[in-house]
Amino acid sequence: MEEERLETENRRLADQLSNQVSHLKSLAYDIELETKEHNRLLGGLGWDFDGSRGILSGSMGRVNKMLKSNKSNRRLMCYVILGVVVLVVLGYTLASRATRQ
């Protein structure tokens, strides 16, 4: 009778351990899938930053060239900078209104 009770308890604990191992295996698989997905997204993000860096360096080169030129181009550059500032403020205002609603 004692042996049967111990055997039953042993089977119950073995089943419990098996369930826990299965749960851990499923968690490990989910972590692997998430890791692969994030690595894929980060890889794509690297290419996006490389493209942005190229665009920004070209733009900065043109701005520096304009700064070194005569006064008429400086006036044009001031208008461009003012326009960019207005667009940023307008975009910020529209975005803040959209998030309130």
PDB file of C-alpha atoms in Angstrom:
ATOM      1  CA  MET A   1       0.000   0.000   0.000  1.00  0.00           C
ATOM      2  CA  GLU A   2       2.839   2.391   0.859  1.00  0.00           C
ATOM      3  CA  GLU A   3       4.600   1.460  -2.385  1.00  0.00           C
ATOM      4  CA  GLU A   4       1.452   2.189  -4.418  1.00  0.00           C
ATOM      5  CA  ARG A   5       1.082   5.578  -2.766  1.00  0.00           C
ATOM      6  CA  LEU A   6       4.741   6.395  -3.458  1.00  0.00           C
ATOM      7  CA  GLU A   7       4.392   5.184  -7.054  1.00  0.00           C
ATOM      8  CA  THR A   8       1.268   7.336  -7.559  1.00  0.00           C
ATOM      9  CA  GLU A   9       3.001  10.358  -6.039  1.00  0.00           C
ATOM     10  CA  ASN A  10       6.034   9.701  -8.221  1.00  0.00           C
ATOM     11  CA  ARG A  11       3.872   9.563 -11.392  1.00  0.00           C
ATOM     12  CA  ARG A  12       2.061  12.756 -10.401  1.00  0.00           C
ATOM     13  CA  LEU A  13       5.356  14.596  -9.854  1.00  0.00           C
ATOM     14  CA  ALA A  14       6.763  13.233 -13.130  1.00  0.00           C
ATOM     15  CA  ASP A  15       3.673  14.467 -15.000  1.00  0.00           C
ATOM     16  CA  GLN A  16       3.951  17.851 -13.318  1.00  0.00           C
ATOM     17  CA  LEU A  17       7.626  18.083 -14.282  1.00  0.00           C
ATOM     18  CA  SER A  18       6.788  17.044 -17.842  1.00  0.00           C
ATOM     19  CA  ASN A  19       4.170  19.804 -18.066  1.00  0.00           C
ATOM     20  CA  GLN A  20       6.643  22.385 -16.785  1.00  0.00           C
ATOM     21  CA  VAL A  21       9.286  21.252 -19.284  1.00  0.00           C
ATOM     22  CA  SER A  22       6.740  21.490 -22.116  1.00  0.00           C
ATOM     23  CA  HIS A  23       5.805  24.995 -20.996  1.00  0.00           C
ATOM     24  CA  LEU A  24       9.471  26.059 -20.892  1.00  0.00           C
ATOM     25  CA  LYS A  25      10.038  24.563 -24.342  1.00  0.00           C
ATOM     26  CA  SER A  26       7.111  26.534 -25.730  1.00  0.00           C
ATOM     27  CA  LEU A  27       8.428  29.735 -24.112  1.00  0.00           C
ATOM     28  CA  ALA A  28      11.886  29.137 -25.587  1.00  0.00           C
ATOM     29  CA  TYR A  29      10.344  28.660 -29.032  1.00  0.00           C
ATOM     30  CA  ASP A  30       8.334  31.899 -28.687  1.00  0.00           C
ATOM     31  CA  ILE A  31      11.477  33.768 -27.609  1.00  0.00           C
ATOM     32  CA  GLU A  32      13.335  32.388 -30.626  1.00  0.00           C
ATOM     33  CA  LEU A  33      10.599  33.591 -33.000  1.00  0.00           C
ATOM     34  CA  GLU A  34      10.530  37.055 -31.407  1.00  0.00           C
ATOM     35  CA  THR A  35      14.319  37.300 -31.573  1.00  0.00           C
ATOM     36  CA  LYS A  36      14.386  36.400 -35.264  1.00  0.00           C
ATOM     37  CA  GLU A  37      11.643  38.941 -36.010  1.00  0.00           C
ATOM     38  CA  HIS A  38      13.416  41.716 -34.095  1.00  0.00           C
ATOM     39  CA  ASN A  39      16.733  40.931 -35.797  1.00  0.00           C
ATOM     40  CA  ARG A  40      15.005  41.177 -39.181  1.00  0.00           C
ATOM     41  CA  LEU A  41      13.461  44.536 -38.235  1.00  0.00           C
ATOM     42  CA  LEU A  42      16.748  45.885 -36.881  1.00  0.00           C
ATOM     43  CA  GLY A  43      18.562  44.818 -40.037  1.00  0.00           C
ATOM     44  CA  GLY A  44      16.091  46.780 -42.145  1.00  0.00           C
ATOM     45  CA  LEU A  45      16.407  49.745 -39.834  1.00  0.00           C
ATOM     46  CA  GLY A  46      20.164  49.825 -40.429  1.00  0.00           C
ATOM     47  CA  TRP A  47      19.585  50.241 -44.165  1.00  0.00           C
ATOM     48  CA  ASP A  48      17.104  53.039 -43.490  1.00  0.00           C
ATOM     49  CA  PHE A  49      19.661  54.895 -41.363  1.00  0.00           C
ATOM     50  CA  ASP A  50      22.310  54.500 -44.064  1.00  0.00           C
ATOM     51  CA  GLY A  51      19.960  56.039 -46.630  1.00  0.00           C
ATOM     52  CA  SER A  52      19.054  58.878 -44.278  1.00  0.00           C
ATOM     53  CA  ARG A  53      22.712  59.567 -43.572  1.00  0.00           C
ATOM     54  CA  GLY A  54      23.371  59.926 -47.299  1.00  0.00           C
ATOM     55  CA  ILE A  55      20.468  62.325 -47.747  1.00  0.00           C
ATOM     56  CA  LEU A  56      21.501  64.423 -44.741  1.00  0.00           C
ATOM     57  CA  SER A  57      25.138  64.629 -45.780  1.00  0.00           C
ATOM     58  CA  GLY A  58      24.091  65.779 -49.262  1.00  0.00           C
ATOM     59  CA  SER A  59      21.750  68.380 -47.779  1.00  0.00           C
ATOM     60  CA  MET A  60      24.414  69.651 -45.400  1.00  0.00           C
ATOM     61  CA  GLY A  61      26.838  69.931 -48.291  1.00  0.00           C
ATOM     62  CA  ARG A  62      24.372  72.082 -50.212  1.00  0.00           C
ATOM     63  CA  VAL A  63      23.687  74.252 -47.136  1.00  0.00           C
ATOM     64  CA  ASN A  64      27.422  74.760 -46.569  1.00  0.00           C
ATOM     65  CA  LYS A  65      27.867  75.653 -50.230  1.00  0.00           C
ATOM     66  CA  MET A  66      25.031  78.176 -49.951  1.00  0.00           C
ATOM     67  CA  LEU A  67      26.555  79.693 -46.798  1.00  0.00           C
ATOM     68  CA  LYS A  68      29.821  80.287 -48.604  1.00  0.00           C
ATOM     69  CA  SER A  69      28.133  82.036 -51.535  1.00  0.00           C
ATOM     70  CA  ASN A  70      27.017  85.667 -51.805  1.00  0.00           C
ATOM     71  CA  LYS A  71      24.355  87.573 -49.819  1.00  0.00           C
ATOM     72  CA  SER A  72      21.414  86.930 -52.157  1.00  0.00           C
ATOM     73  CA  ASN A  73      21.714  83.227 -51.466  1.00  0.00           C
ATOM     74  CA  ARG A  74      21.888  83.942 -47.732  1.00  0.00           C
ATOM     75  CA  ARG A  75      18.549  85.704 -47.914  1.00  0.00           C
ATOM     76  CA  LEU A  76      17.099  82.715 -49.766  1.00  0.00           C
ATOM     77  CA  MET A  77      18.538  80.399 -47.135  1.00  0.00           C
ATOM     78  CA  CYS A  78      16.894  82.444 -44.358  1.00  0.00           C
ATOM     79  CA  TYR A  79      13.551  82.073 -46.141  1.00  0.00           C
ATOM     80  CA  VAL A  80      14.084  78.340 -46.478  1.00  0.00           C
ATOM     81  CA  ILE A  81      14.981  77.991 -42.789  1.00  0.00           C
ATOM     82  CA  LEU A  82      11.955  80.065 -41.806  1.00  0.00           C
ATOM     83  CA  GLY A  83       9.756  77.857 -43.988  1.00  0.00           C
ATOM     84  CA  VAL A  84      11.140  74.698 -42.389  1.00  0.00           C
ATOM     85  CA  VAL A  85      10.546  76.084 -38.892  1.00  0.00           C
ATOM     86  CA  VAL A  86       6.970  77.011 -39.815  1.00  0.00           C
ATOM     87  CA  LEU A  87       6.383  73.512 -41.227  1.00  0.00           C
ATOM     88  CA  VAL A  88       7.756  71.876 -38.073  1.00  0.00           C
ATOM     89  CA  VAL A  89       5.580  74.027 -35.803  1.00  0.00           C
ATOM     90  CA  LEU A  90       2.545  73.373 -37.996  1.00  0.00           C
ATOM     91  CA  GLY A  91       3.226  69.627 -38.001  1.00  0.00           C
ATOM     92  CA  TYR A  92       3.636  69.606 -34.235  1.00  0.00           C
ATOM     93  CA  THR A  93       0.385  71.524 -33.772  1.00  0.00           C
ATOM     94  CA  LEU A  94      -1.545  69.184 -36.063  1.00  0.00           C
ATOM     95  CA  ALA A  95      -0.068  66.101 -34.401  1.00  0.00           C
ATOM     96  CA  SER A  96      -0.920  67.345 -30.912  1.00  0.00           C
ATOM     97  CA  ARG A  97      -4.505  68.098 -31.976  1.00  0.00           C
ATOM     98  CA  ALA A  98      -4.841  64.656 -33.553  1.00  0.00           C
ATOM     99  CA  THR A  99      -3.688  62.913 -30.373  1.00  0.00           C
ATOM    100  CA  ARG A 100      -6.152  64.856 -28.203  1.00  0.00           C
ATOM    101  CA  GLN A 101      -9.165  63.623 -30.144  1.00  0.00           C
TER     102      GLN A 101
END
